Coordinates of N, CA, C and O in Angstrom, one line a residue:
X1 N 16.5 15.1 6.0 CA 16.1 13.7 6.1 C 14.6 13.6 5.9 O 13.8 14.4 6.3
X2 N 14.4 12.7 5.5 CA 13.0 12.4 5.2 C 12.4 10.8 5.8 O 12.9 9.7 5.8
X3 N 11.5 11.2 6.3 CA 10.5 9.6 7.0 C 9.9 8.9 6.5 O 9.0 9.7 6.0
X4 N 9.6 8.0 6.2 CA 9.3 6.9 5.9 C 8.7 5.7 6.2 O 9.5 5.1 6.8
X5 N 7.4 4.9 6.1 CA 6.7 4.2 7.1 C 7.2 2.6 6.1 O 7.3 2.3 4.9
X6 N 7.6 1.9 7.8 CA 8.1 0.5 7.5 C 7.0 -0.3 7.7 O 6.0 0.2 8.3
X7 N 6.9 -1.7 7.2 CA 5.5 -2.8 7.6 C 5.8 -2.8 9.0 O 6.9 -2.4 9.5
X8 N 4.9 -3.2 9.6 CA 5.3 -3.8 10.9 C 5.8 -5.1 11.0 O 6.4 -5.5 12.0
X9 N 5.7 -5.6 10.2 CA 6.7 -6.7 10.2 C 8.2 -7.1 10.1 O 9.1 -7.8 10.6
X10 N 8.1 -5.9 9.1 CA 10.0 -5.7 9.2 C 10.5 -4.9 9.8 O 11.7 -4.9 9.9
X11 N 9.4 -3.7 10.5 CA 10.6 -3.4 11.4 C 10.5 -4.0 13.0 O 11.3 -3.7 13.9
X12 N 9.3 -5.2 13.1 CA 9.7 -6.2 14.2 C 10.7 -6.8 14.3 O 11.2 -7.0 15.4
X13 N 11.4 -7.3 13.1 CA 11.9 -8.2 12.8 C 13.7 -7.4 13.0 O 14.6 -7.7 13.9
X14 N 13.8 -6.4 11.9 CA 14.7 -5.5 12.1 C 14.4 -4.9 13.4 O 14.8 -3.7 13.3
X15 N 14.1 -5.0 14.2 CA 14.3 -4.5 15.5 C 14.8 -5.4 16.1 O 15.9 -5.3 16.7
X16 N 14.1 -6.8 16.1 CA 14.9 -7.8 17.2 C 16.2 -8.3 16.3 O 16.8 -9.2 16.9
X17 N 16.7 -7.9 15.4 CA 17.9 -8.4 15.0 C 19.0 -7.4 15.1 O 20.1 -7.7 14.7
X18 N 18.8 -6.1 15.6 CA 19.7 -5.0 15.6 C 19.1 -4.0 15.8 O 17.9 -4.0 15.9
X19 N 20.0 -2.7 15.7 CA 19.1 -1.4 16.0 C 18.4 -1.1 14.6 O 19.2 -1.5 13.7
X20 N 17.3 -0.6 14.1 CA 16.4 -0.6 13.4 C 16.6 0.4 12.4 O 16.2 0.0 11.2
X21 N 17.2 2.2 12.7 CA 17.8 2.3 11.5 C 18.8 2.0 11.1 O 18.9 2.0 9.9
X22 N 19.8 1.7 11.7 CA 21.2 1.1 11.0 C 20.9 -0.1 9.9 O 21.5 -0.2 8.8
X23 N 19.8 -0.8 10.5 CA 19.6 -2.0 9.6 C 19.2 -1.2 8.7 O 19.6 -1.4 7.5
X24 N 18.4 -0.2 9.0 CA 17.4 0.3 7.6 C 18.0 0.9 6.5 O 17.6 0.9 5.4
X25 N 19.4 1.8 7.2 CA 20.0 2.3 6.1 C 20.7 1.5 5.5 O 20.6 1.6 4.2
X26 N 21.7 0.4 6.2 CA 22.3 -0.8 5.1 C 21.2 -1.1 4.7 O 21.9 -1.7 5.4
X27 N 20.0 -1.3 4.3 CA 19.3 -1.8 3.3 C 19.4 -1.1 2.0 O 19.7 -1.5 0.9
X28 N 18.9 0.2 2.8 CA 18.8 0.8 1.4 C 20.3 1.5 0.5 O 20.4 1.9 -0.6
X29 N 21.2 1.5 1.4 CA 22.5 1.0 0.8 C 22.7 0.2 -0.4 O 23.0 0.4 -1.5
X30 N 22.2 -1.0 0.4 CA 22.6 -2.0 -0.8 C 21.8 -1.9 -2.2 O 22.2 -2.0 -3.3
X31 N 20.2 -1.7 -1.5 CA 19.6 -1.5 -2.9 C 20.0 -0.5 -3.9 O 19.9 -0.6 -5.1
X32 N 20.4 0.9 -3.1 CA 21.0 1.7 -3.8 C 21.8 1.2 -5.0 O 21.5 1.0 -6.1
X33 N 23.1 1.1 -4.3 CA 24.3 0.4 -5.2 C 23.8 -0.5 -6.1 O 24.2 -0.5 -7.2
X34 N 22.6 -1.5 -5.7 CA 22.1 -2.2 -7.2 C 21.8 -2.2 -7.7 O 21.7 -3.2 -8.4
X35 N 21.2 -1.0 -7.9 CA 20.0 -0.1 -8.5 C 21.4 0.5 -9.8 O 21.7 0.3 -11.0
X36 N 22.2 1.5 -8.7 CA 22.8 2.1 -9.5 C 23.9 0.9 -10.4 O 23.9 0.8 -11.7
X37 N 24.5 0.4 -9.8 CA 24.9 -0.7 -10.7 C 24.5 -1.2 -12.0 O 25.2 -1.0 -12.9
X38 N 23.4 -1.8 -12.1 CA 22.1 -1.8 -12.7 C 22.0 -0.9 -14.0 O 21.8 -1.5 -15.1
X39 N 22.0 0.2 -14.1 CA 22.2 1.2 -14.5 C 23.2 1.4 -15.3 O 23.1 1.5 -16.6
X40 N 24.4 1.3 -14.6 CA 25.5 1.8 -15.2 C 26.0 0.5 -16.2 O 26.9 0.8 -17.0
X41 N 25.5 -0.8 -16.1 CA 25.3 -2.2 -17.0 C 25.0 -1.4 -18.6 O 25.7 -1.1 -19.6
X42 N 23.4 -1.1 -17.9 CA 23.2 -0.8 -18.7 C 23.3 0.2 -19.5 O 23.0 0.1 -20.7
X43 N 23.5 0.9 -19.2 CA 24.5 2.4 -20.2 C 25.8 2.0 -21.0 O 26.1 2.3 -22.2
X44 N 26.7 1.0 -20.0 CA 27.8 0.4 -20.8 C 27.7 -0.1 -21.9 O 28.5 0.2 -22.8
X45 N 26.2 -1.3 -22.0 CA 26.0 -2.1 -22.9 C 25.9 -0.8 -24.3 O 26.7 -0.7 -25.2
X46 N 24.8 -0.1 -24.1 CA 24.7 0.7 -25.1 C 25.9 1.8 -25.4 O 25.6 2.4 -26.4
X47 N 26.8 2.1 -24.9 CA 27.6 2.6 -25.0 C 28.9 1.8 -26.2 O 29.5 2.1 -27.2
X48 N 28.9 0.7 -25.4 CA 29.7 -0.8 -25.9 C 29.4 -0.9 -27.7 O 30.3 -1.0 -28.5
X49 N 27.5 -0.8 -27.9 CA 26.9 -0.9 -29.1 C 27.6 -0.1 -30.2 O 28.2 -0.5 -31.2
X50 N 27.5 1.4 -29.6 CA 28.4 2.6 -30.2 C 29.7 2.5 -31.0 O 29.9 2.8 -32.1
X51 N 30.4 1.9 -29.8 CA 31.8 1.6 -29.7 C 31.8 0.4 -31.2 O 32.6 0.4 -32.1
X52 N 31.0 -0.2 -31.1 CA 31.3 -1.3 -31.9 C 30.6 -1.1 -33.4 O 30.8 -1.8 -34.4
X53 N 29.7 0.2 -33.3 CA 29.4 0.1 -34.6 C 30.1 1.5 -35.3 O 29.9 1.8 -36.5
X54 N 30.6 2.2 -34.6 CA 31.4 3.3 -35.2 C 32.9 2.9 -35.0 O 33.7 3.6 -35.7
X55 N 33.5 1.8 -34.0 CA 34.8 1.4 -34.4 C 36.0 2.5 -33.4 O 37.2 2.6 -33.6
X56 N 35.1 3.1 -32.4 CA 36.2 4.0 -31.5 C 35.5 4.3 -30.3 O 34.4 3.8 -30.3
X57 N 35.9 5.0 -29.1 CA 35.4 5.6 -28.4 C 34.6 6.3 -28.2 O 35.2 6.6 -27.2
X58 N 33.6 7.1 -28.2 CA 32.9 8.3 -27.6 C 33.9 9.5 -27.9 O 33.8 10.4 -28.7
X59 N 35.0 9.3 -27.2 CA 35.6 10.8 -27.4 C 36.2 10.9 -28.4 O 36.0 11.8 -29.1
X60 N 37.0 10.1 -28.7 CA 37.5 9.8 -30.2 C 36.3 9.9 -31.0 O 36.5 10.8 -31.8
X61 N 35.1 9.4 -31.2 CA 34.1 10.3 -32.4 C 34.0 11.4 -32.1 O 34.6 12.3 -32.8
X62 N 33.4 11.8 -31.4 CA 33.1 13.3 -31.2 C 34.0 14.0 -31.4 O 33.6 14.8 -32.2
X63 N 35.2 14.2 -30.9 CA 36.0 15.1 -31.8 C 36.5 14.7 -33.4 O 36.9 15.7 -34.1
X64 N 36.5 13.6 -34.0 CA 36.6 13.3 -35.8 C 35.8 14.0 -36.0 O 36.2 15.2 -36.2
X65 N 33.9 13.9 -36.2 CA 33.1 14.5 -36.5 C 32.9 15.7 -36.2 O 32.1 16.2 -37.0
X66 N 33.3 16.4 -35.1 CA 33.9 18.2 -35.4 C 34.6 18.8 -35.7 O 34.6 20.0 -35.6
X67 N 36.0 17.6 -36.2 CA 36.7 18.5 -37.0 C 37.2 17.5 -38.8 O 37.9 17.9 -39.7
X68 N 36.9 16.8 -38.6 CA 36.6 16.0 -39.8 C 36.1 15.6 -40.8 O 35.7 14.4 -40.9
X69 N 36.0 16.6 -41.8 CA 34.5 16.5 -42.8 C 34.6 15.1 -43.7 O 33.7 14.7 -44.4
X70 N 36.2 14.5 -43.6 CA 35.9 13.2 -45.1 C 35.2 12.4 -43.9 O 34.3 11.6 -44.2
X71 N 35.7 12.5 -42.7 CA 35.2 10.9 -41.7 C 33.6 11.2 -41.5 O 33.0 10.2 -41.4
X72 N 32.9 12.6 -41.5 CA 31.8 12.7 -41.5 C 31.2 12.5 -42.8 O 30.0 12.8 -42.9
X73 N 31.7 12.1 -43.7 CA 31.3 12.2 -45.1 C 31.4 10.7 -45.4 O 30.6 10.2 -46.2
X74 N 32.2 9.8 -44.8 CA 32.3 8.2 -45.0 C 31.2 8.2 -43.8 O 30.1 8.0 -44.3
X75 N 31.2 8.5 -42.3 CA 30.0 7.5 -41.4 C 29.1 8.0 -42.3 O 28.6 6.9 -42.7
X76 N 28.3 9.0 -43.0 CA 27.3 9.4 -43.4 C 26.8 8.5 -44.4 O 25.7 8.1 -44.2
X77 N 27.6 8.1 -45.5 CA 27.7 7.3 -46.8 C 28.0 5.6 -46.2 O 27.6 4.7 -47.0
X78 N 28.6 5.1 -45.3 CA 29.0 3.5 -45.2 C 28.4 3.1 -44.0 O 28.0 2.0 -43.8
X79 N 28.2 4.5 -42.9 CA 28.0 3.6 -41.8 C 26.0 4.2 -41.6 O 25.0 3.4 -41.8
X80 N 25.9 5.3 -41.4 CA 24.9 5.9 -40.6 C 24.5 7.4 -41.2 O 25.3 8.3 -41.2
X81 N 23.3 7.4 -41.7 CA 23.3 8.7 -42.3 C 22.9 9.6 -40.6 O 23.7 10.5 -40.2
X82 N 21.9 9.3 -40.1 CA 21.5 9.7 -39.1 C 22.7 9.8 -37.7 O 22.3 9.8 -36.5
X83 N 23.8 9.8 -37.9 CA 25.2 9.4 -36.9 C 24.6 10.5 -35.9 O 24.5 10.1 -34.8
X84 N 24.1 12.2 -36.1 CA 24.0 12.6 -35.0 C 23.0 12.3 -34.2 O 23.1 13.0 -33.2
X85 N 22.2 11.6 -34.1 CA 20.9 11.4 -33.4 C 21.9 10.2 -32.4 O 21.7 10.1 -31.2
X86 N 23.0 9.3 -33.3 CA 23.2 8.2 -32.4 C 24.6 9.1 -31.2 O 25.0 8.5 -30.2
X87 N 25.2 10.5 -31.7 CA 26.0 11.1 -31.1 C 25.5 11.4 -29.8 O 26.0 11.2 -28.8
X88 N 24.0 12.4 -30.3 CA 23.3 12.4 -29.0 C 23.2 11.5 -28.1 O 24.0 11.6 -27.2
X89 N 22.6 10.4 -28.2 CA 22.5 9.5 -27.5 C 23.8 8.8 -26.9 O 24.0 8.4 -25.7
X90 N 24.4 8.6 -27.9 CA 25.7 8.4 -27.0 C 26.3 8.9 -26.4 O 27.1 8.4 -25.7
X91 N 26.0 10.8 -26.4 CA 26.9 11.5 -25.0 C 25.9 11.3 -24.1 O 26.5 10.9 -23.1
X92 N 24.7 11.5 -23.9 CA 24.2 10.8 -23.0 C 24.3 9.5 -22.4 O 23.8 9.4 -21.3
X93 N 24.7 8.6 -22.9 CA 25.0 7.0 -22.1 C 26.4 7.4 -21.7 O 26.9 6.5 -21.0
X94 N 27.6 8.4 -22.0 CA 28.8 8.2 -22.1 C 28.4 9.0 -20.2 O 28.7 8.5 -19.1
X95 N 27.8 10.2 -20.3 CA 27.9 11.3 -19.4 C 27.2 10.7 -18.3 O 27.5 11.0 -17.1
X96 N 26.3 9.8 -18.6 CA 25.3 9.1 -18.0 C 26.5 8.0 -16.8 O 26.6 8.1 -15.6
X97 N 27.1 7.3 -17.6 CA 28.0 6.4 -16.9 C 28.7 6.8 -15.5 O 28.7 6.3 -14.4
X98 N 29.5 8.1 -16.0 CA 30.0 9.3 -15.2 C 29.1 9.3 -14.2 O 29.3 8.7 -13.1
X99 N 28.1 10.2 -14.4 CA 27.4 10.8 -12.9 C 27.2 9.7 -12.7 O 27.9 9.7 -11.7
X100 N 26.8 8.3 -12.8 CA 26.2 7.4 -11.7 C 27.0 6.8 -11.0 O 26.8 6.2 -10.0
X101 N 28.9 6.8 -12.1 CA 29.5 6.4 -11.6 C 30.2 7.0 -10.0 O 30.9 6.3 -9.2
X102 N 29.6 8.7 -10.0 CA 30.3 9.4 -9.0 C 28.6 8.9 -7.7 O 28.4 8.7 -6.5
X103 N 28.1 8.9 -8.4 CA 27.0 8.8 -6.9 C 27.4 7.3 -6.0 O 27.5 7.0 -4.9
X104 N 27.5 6.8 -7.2 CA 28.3 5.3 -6.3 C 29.3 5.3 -5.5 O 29.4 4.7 -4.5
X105 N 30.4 6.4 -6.0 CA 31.1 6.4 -5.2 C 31.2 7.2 -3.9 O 32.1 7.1 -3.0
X106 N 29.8 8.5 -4.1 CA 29.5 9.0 -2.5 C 28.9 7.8 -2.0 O 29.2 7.4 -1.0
X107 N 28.0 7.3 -2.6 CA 27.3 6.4 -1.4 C 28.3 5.4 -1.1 O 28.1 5.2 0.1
X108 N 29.4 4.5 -1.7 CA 30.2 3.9 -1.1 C 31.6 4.4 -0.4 O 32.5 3.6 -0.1
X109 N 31.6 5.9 -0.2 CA 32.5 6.3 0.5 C 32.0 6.7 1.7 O 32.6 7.0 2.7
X110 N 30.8 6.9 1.6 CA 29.6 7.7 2.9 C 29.7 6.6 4.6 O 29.0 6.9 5.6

């Protein structure tokens, strides 16, 4: 556990309205969750982007393009010559989703 210094203001305040860490950890509960929420918006969106400009899922490309040389030979020529740089990136917003999605779910099962 780690400590942490409150204003004196809010933890007067949070003190006269309840016990002081319980308030404190529902705080940062919720910011948590909006934070991570927040996040996971935003990885969707760009994930979403993907989805809509290659016309499938994440996993559904990634496996065409490792074992599909005409589909890598049309995205290369119609859609994206650079398609791995946006593969990168998109296993990262895909993987990305994942872990934030599991932290959400320790902190909202905690």
């Amino acid at each position: 556990m780690q400590s942490i210094s409150i204003k004196d203001e809010y933890a007067e305040v949070f003190s006269t309205l309840g016990d002081l860490q319980s308030t404190i950890d529902l705080a940062l509960q919720r910011h948590a969750i909006e934070k991570i929420t927040q996040k996971i918006n935003e990885l969707r969106q760009q994930d979403n982007g993907y989805v809509a400009k290659y016309g499938m899922g994440y996993t559904d490309f990634s496996a065409k393009v490792s074992t599909d040389i005409e589909f890598v030979n049309h995205i290369e020529h119609a859609i994206e010559k650079t398609w791995e740089i946006d593969l990168a990136h998109w296993e990262f917003c895909h993987r990305g989703i994942e872990d934030w999605m599991q932290k959400l779910q320790t902190i909202l099962l905690a």
